[in-house]
PDB file of C-alpha atoms in Angstrom:
ATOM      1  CA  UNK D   1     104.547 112.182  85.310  1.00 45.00           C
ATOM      2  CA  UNK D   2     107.323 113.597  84.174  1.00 45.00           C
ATOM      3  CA  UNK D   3     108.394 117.102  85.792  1.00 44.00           C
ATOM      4  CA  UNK D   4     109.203 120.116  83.303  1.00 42.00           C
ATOM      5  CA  UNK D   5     112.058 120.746  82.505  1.00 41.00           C
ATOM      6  CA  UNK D   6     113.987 124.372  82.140  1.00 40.00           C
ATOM      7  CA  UNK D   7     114.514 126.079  78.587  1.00 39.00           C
ATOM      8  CA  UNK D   8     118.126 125.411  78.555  1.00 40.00           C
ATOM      9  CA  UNK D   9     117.504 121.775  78.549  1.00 44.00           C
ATOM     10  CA  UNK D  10     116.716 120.187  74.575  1.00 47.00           C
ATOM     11  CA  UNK D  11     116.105 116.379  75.474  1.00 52.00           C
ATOM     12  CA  UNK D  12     116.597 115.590  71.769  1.00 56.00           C
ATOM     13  CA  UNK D  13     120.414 117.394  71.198  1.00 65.00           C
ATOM     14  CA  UNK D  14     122.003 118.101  74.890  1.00 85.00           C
ATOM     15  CA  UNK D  15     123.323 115.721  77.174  1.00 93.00           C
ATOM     16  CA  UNK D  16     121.451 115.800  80.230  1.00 95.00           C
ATOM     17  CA  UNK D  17     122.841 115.819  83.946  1.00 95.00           C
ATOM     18  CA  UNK D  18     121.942 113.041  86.153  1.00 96.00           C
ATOM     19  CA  UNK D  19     120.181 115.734  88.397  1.00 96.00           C
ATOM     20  CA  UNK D  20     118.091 116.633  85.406  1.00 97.00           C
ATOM     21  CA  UNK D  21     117.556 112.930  84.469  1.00 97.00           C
ATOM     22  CA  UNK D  22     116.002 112.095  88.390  1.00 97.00           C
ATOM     23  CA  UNK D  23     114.334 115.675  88.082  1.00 97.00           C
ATOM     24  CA  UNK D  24     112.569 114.624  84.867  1.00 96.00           C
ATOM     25  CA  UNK D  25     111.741 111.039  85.843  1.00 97.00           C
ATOM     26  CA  UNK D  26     110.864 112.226  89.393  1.00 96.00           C
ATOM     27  CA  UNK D  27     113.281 110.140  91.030  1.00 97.00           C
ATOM     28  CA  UNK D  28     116.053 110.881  93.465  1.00 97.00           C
ATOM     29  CA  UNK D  29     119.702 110.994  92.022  1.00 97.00           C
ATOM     30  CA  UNK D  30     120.670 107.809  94.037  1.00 97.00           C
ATOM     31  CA  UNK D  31     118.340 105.485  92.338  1.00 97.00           C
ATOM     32  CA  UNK D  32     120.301 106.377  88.857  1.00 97.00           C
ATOM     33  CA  UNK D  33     123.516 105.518  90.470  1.00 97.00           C
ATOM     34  CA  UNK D  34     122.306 102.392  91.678  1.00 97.00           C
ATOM     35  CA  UNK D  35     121.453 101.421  88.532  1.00 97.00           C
ATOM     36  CA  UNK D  36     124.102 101.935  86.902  1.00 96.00           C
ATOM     37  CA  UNK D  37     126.079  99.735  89.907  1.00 95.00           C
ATOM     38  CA  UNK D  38     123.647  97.025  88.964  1.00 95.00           C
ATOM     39  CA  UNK D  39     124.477  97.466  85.629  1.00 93.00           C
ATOM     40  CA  UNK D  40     120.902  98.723  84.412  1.00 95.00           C
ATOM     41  CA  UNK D  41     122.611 101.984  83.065  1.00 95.00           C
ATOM     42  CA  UNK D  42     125.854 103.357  81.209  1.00 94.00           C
ATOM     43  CA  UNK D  43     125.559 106.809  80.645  1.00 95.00           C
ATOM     44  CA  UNK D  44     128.476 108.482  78.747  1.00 94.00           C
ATOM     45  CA  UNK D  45     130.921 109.998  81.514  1.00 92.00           C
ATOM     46  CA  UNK D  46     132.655 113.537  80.766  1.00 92.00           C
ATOM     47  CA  UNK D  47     135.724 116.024  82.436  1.00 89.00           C
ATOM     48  CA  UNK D  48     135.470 114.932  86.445  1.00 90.00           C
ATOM     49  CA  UNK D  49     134.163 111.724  85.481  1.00 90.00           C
ATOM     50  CA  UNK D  50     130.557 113.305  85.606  1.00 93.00           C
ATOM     51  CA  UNK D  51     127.737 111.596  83.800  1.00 95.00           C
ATOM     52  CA  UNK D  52     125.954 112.398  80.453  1.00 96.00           C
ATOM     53  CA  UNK D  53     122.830 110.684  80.065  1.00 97.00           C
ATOM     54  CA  UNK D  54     121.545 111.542  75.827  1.00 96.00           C
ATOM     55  CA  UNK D  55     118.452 110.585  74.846  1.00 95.00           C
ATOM     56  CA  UNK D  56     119.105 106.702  74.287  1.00 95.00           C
ATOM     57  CA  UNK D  57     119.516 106.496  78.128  1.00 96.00           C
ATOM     58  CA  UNK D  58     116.561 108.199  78.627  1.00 96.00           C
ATOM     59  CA  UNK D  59     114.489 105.804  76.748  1.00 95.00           C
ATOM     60  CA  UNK D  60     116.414 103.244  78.745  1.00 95.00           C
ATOM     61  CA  UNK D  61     115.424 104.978  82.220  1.00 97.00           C
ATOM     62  CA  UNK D  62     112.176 105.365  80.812  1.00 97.00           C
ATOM     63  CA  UNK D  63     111.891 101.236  79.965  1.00 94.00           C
ATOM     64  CA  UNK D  64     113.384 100.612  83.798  1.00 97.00           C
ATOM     65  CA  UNK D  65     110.803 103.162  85.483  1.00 96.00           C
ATOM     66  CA  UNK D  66     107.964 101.294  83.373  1.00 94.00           C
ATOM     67  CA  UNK D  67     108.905  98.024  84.253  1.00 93.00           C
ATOM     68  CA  UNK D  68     109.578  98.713  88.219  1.00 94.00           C
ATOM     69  CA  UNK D  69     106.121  99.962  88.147  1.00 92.00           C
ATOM     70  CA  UNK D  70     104.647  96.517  86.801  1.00 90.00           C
ATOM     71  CA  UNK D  71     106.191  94.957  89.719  1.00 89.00           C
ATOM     72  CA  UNK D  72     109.945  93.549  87.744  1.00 91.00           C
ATOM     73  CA  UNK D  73     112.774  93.146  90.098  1.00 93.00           C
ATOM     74  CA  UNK D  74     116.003  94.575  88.860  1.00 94.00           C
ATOM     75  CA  UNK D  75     117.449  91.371  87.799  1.00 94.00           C
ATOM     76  CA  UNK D  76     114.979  90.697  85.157  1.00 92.00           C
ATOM     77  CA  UNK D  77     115.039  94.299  83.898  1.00 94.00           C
ATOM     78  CA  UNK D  78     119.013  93.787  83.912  1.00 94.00           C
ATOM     79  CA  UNK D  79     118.290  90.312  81.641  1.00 93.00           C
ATOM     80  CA  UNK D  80     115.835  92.047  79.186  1.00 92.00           C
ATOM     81  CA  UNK D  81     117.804  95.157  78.911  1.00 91.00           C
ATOM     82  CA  UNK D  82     121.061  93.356  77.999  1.00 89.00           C
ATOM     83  CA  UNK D  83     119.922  90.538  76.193  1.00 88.00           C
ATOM     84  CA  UNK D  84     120.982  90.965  72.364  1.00 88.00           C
ATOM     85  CA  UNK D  85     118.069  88.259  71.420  1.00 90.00           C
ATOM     86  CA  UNK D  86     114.690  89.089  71.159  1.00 91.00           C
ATOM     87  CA  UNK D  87     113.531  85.742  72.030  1.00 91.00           C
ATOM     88  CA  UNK D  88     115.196  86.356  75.104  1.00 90.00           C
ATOM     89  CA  UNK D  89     113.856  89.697  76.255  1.00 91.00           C
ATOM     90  CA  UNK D  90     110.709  87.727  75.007  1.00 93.00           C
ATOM     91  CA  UNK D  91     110.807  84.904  77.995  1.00 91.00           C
ATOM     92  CA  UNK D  92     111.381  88.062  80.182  1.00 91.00           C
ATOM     93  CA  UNK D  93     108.161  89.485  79.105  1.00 91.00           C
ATOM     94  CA  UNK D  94     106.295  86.114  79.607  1.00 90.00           C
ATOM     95  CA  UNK D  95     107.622  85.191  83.020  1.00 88.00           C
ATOM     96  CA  UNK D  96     106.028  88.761  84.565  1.00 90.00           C
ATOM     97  CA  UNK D  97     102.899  89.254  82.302  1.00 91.00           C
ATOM     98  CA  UNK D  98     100.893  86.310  84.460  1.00 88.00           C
ATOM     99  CA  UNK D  99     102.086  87.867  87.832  1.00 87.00           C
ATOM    100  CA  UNK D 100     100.755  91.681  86.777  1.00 90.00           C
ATOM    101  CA  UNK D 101      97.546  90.193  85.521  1.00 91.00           C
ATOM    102  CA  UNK D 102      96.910  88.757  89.045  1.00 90.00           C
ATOM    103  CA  UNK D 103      98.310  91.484  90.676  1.00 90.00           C
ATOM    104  CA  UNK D 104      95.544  94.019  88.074  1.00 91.00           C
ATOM    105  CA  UNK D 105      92.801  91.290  89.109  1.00 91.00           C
ATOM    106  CA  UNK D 106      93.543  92.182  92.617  1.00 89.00           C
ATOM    107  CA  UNK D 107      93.766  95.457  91.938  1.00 91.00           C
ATOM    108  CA  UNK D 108      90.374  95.753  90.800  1.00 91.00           C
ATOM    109  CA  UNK D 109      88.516  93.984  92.840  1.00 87.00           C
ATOM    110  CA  UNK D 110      90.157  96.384  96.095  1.00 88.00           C
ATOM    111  CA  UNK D 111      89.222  99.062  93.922  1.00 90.00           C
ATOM    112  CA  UNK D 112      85.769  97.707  93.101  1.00 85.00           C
ATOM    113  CA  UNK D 113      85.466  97.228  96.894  1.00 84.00           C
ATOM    114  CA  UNK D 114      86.119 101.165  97.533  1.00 86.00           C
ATOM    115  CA  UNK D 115      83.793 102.532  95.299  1.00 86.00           C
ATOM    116  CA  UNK D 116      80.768 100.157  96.766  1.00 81.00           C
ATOM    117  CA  UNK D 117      81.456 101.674  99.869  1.00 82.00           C
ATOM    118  CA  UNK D 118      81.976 105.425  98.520  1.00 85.00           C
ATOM    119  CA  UNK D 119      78.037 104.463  96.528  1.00 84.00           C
ATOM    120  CA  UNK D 120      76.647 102.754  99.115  1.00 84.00           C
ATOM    121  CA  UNK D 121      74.374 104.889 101.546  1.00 84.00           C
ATOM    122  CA  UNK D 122      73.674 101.477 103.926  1.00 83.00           C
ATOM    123  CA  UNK D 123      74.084 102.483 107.995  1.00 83.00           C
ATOM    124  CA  UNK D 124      77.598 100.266 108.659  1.00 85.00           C
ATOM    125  CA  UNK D 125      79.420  99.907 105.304  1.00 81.00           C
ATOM    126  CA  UNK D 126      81.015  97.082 107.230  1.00 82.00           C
ATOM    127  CA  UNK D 127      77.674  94.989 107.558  1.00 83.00           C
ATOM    128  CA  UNK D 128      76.647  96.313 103.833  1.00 82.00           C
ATOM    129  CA  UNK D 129      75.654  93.454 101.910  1.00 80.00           C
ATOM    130  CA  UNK D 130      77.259  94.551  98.761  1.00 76.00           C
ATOM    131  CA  UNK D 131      80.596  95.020 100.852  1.00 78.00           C
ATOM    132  CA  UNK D 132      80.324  91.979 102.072  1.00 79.00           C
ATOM    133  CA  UNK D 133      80.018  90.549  98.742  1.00 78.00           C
ATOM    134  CA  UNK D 134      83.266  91.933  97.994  1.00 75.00           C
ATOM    135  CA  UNK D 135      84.666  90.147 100.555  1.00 79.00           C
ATOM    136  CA  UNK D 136      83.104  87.187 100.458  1.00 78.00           C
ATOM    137  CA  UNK D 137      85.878  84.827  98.248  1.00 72.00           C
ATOM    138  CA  UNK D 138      88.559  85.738 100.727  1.00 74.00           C
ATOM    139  CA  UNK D 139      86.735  84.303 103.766  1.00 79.00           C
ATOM    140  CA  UNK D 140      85.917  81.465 101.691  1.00 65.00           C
ATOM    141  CA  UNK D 141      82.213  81.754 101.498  1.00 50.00           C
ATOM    142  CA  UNK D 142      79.838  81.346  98.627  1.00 52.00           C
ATOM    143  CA  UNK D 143      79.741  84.843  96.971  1.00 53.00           C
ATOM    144  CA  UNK D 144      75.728  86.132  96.520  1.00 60.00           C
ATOM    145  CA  UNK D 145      75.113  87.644  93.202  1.00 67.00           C
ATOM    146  CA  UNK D 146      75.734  91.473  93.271  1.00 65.00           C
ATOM    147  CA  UNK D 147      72.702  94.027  92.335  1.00 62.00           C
ATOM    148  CA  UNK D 148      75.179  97.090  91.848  1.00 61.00           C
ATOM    149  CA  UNK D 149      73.188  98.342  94.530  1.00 59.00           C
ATOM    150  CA  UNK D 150      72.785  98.569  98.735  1.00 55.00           C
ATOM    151  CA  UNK D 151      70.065  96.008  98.947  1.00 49.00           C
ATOM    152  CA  UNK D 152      69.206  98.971 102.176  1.00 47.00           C
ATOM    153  CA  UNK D 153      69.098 101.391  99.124  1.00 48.00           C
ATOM    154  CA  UNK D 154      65.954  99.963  97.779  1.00 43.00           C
ATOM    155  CA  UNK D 155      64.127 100.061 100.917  1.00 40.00           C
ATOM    156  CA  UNK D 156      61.427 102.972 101.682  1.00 40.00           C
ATOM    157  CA  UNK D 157      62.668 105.837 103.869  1.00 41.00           C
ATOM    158  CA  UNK D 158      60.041 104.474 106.235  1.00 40.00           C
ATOM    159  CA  UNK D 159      61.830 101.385 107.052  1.00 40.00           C
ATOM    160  CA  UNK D 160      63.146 100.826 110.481  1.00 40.00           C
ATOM    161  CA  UNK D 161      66.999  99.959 110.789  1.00 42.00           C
ATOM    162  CA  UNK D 162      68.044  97.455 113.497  1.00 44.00           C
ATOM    163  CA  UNK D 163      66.868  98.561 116.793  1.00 44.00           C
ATOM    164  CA  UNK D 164      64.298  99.857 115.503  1.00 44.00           C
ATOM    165  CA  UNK D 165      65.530 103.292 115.011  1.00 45.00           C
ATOM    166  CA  UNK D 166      63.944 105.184 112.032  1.00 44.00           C
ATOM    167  CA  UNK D 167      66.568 104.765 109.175  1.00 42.00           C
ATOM    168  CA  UNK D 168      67.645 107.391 106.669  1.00 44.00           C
ATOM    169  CA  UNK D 169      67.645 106.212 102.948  1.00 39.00           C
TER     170      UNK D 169
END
Protein backbone atom coordinates (compact mmCIF):
# COMPACT_ATOMS: atom_id res chain seq x y z
CA UNK A 1 0.00 0.00 0.00
CA UNK A 2 2.28 2.17 1.05
CA UNK A 3 4.63 3.86 -1.72
CA UNK A 4 8.57 3.73 -1.13
CA UNK A 5 10.03 6.08 0.11
CA UNK A 6 13.64 7.81 -0.90
CA UNK A 7 16.96 6.99 1.12
CA UNK A 8 17.08 10.30 2.71
CA UNK A 9 13.89 9.64 4.45
CA UNK A 10 14.40 7.36 8.12
CA UNK A 11 10.61 7.05 9.25
CA UNK A 12 11.90 6.08 12.72
CA UNK A 13 14.41 9.43 13.47
CA UNK A 14 13.45 12.32 10.75
CA UNK A 15 10.54 14.36 10.68
CA UNK A 16 8.73 13.79 7.64
CA UNK A 17 7.13 16.48 5.21
CA UNK A 18 3.51 16.43 4.68
CA UNK A 19 4.34 15.71 0.91
CA UNK A 20 6.21 12.67 2.06
CA UNK A 21 3.46 11.73 4.58
CA UNK A 22 0.50 11.76 1.47
CA UNK A 23 3.37 10.19 -0.76
CA UNK A 24 3.77 7.31 1.71
CA UNK A 25 0.09 6.83 2.59
CA UNK A 26 -0.84 7.39 -1.09
CA UNK A 27 -2.98 10.20 -0.45
CA UNK A 28 -3.07 13.71 -1.81
CA UNK A 29 -1.57 16.54 0.46
CA UNK A 30 -5.10 18.12 0.92
CA UNK A 31 -6.64 15.27 2.70
CA UNK A 32 -3.78 15.78 5.59
CA UNK A 33 -4.72 19.34 5.86
CA UNK A 34 -8.19 18.61 6.19
CA UNK A 35 -7.59 16.60 8.87
CA UNK A 36 -5.85 18.45 10.74
CA UNK A 37 -8.85 21.37 10.24
CA UNK A 38 -11.12 18.69 11.61
CA UNK A 39 -8.92 18.21 14.24
CA UNK A 40 -7.91 14.47 13.33
CA UNK A 41 -4.16 15.61 13.20
CA UNK A 42 -1.47 17.94 14.99
CA UNK A 43 1.68 17.53 13.49
CA UNK A 44 4.58 19.55 15.04
CA UNK A 45 4.92 22.90 12.89
CA UNK A 46 8.61 24.30 12.16
CA UNK A 47 10.44 27.83 10.56
CA UNK A 48 7.46 29.09 7.94
CA UNK A 49 4.99 27.44 9.97
CA UNK A 50 5.60 24.19 7.83
CA UNK A 51 4.54 20.86 9.21
CA UNK A 52 6.57 17.96 10.79
CA UNK A 53 4.74 14.88 10.96
CA UNK A 54 7.35 12.10 13.37
CA UNK A 55 6.46 8.85 13.61
CA UNK A 56 3.58 9.15 16.34
CA UNK A 57 1.56 10.98 13.60
CA UNK A 58 2.20 8.48 11.32
CA UNK A 59 0.74 5.79 13.37
CA UNK A 60 -2.07 8.27 13.82
CA UNK A 61 -2.53 8.72 9.87
CA UNK A 62 -2.10 5.19 9.67
CA UNK A 63 -5.22 4.50 12.44
CA UNK A 64 -7.39 7.33 10.29
CA UNK A 65 -6.56 5.64 6.76
CA UNK A 66 -7.60 2.17 8.46
CA UNK A 67 -10.63 3.30 9.83
CA UNK A 68 -11.91 5.44 6.60
CA UNK A 69 -11.46 2.25 4.84
CA UNK A 70 -13.97 0.29 7.24
CA UNK A 71 -16.47 2.79 6.32
CA UNK A 72 -15.97 5.48 9.85
CA UNK A 73 -16.97 8.98 9.18
CA UNK A 74 -14.55 11.53 10.45
CA UNK A 75 -16.46 12.39 13.47
CA UNK A 76 -16.16 9.08 15.06
CA UNK A 77 -12.47 8.75 14.14
CA UNK A 78 -12.18 12.41 15.72
CA UNK A 79 -14.11 10.80 19.10
CA UNK A 80 -11.86 7.64 19.27
CA UNK A 81 -8.73 9.43 18.48
CA UNK A 82 -9.20 12.05 21.23
CA UNK A 83 -10.88 10.25 23.76
CA UNK A 84 -8.41 9.78 26.86
CA UNK A 85 -10.76 6.67 28.07
CA UNK A 86 -10.55 3.46 26.70
CA UNK A 87 -14.03 2.64 27.43
CA UNK A 88 -14.74 5.36 25.27
CA UNK A 89 -12.75 4.64 22.14
CA UNK A 90 -14.37 1.21 23.12
CA UNK A 91 -18.23 2.37 22.33
CA UNK A 92 -16.55 3.80 19.14
CA UNK A 93 -15.41 0.45 18.14
CA UNK A 94 -18.85 -1.16 18.93
CA UNK A 95 -21.10 1.34 17.21
CA UNK A 96 -19.15 0.54 13.58
CA UNK A 97 -18.17 -3.21 14.03
CA UNK A 98 -22.12 -4.31 13.26
CA UNK A 99 -22.27 -1.89 10.20
CA UNK A 100 -18.76 -3.43 8.54
CA UNK A 101 -19.98 -6.91 9.24
CA UNK A 102 -23.08 -6.19 7.06
CA UNK A 103 -21.34 -4.22 4.80
CA UNK A 104 -18.40 -7.70 4.55
CA UNK A 105 -21.73 -9.91 4.29
CA UNK A 106 -22.60 -7.87 1.34
CA UNK A 107 -19.45 -7.84 0.19
CA UNK A 108 -19.26 -11.41 -0.21
CA UNK A 109 -22.12 -12.39 -1.47
CA UNK A 110 -21.42 -9.58 -4.74
CA UNK A 111 -18.24 -11.21 -4.79
CA UNK A 112 -19.61 -14.74 -4.58
CA UNK A 113 -21.97 -13.60 -7.37
CA UNK A 114 -18.84 -12.66 -9.75
CA UNK A 115 -17.00 -15.62 -9.52
CA UNK A 116 -20.30 -17.92 -10.40
CA UNK A 117 -20.44 -16.07 -13.39
CA UNK A 118 -16.50 -16.01 -14.17
CA UNK A 119 -17.04 -20.43 -13.42
CA UNK A 120 -20.04 -20.78 -14.98
CA UNK A 121 -19.88 -21.91 -18.77
CA UNK A 122 -24.08 -21.73 -19.03
CA UNK A 123 -25.20 -19.78 -22.59
CA UNK A 124 -26.75 -16.33 -20.76
CA UNK A 125 -25.04 -15.93 -17.35
CA UNK A 126 -28.10 -13.79 -16.81
CA UNK A 127 -30.65 -16.80 -17.06
CA UNK A 128 -27.85 -19.14 -15.21
CA UNK A 129 -29.49 -20.85 -12.52
CA UNK A 130 -26.68 -20.54 -10.13
CA UNK A 131 -26.72 -16.65 -10.89
CA UNK A 132 -29.95 -16.51 -10.31
CA UNK A 133 -29.55 -18.09 -7.06
CA UNK A 134 -27.40 -15.34 -6.13
CA UNK A 135 -29.94 -13.11 -6.70
CA UNK A 136 -32.68 -14.66 -5.57
CA UNK A 137 -33.05 -12.99 -1.67
CA UNK A 138 -33.03 -9.55 -3.19
CA UNK A 139 -36.11 -10.12 -5.39
CA UNK A 140 -37.62 -11.73 -2.53
CA UNK A 141 -37.96 -15.22 -3.77
CA UNK A 142 -37.30 -18.52 -2.11
CA UNK A 143 -33.53 -19.15 -2.73
CA UNK A 144 -32.96 -23.00 -4.40
CA UNK A 145 -30.13 -24.80 -2.83
CA UNK A 146 -26.81 -24.11 -4.72
CA UNK A 147 -24.75 -27.21 -6.37
CA UNK A 148 -21.45 -25.03 -6.80
CA UNK A 149 -22.11 -25.82 -10.22
CA UNK A 150 -24.10 -24.59 -13.74
CA UNK A 151 -26.87 -27.09 -13.44
CA UNK A 152 -26.15 -26.58 -17.82
CA UNK A 153 -22.59 -27.79 -16.78
CA UNK A 154 -23.70 -31.24 -16.01
CA UNK A 155 -25.53 -31.73 -19.11
CA UNK A 156 -23.95 -33.87 -22.16
CA UNK A 157 -22.40 -31.83 -24.98
CA UNK A 158 -25.22 -33.39 -26.96
CA UNK A 159 -27.91 -31.50 -25.35
CA UNK A 160 -29.86 -28.99 -27.28
CA UNK A 161 -30.04 -25.33 -25.78
CA UNK A 162 -33.32 -23.39 -26.20
CA UNK A 163 -34.26 -23.20 -29.74
CA UNK A 164 -32.99 -26.04 -30.29
CA UNK A 165 -29.61 -25.01 -31.33
CA UNK A 166 -26.81 -27.56 -30.55
CA UNK A 167 -25.25 -26.23 -27.23
CA UNK A 168 -21.57 -26.12 -26.33
CA UNK A 169 -20.70 -27.57 -22.81
Amino acid sequence: MAAMLGPNVDMKSSPMTIGQVADHFGLPAHVLRHWESVGLLSPARVEGGRRRYTRDDLFQVASIVIMKRAGLPLPEIREFLTSIHTSARKDVLRRNHDALQVRMAALRSALDLLEAGLNCSHEDIATCPNARAHLAELVDVPRPARTGRCPGDLLPASVSGPGGEARPR
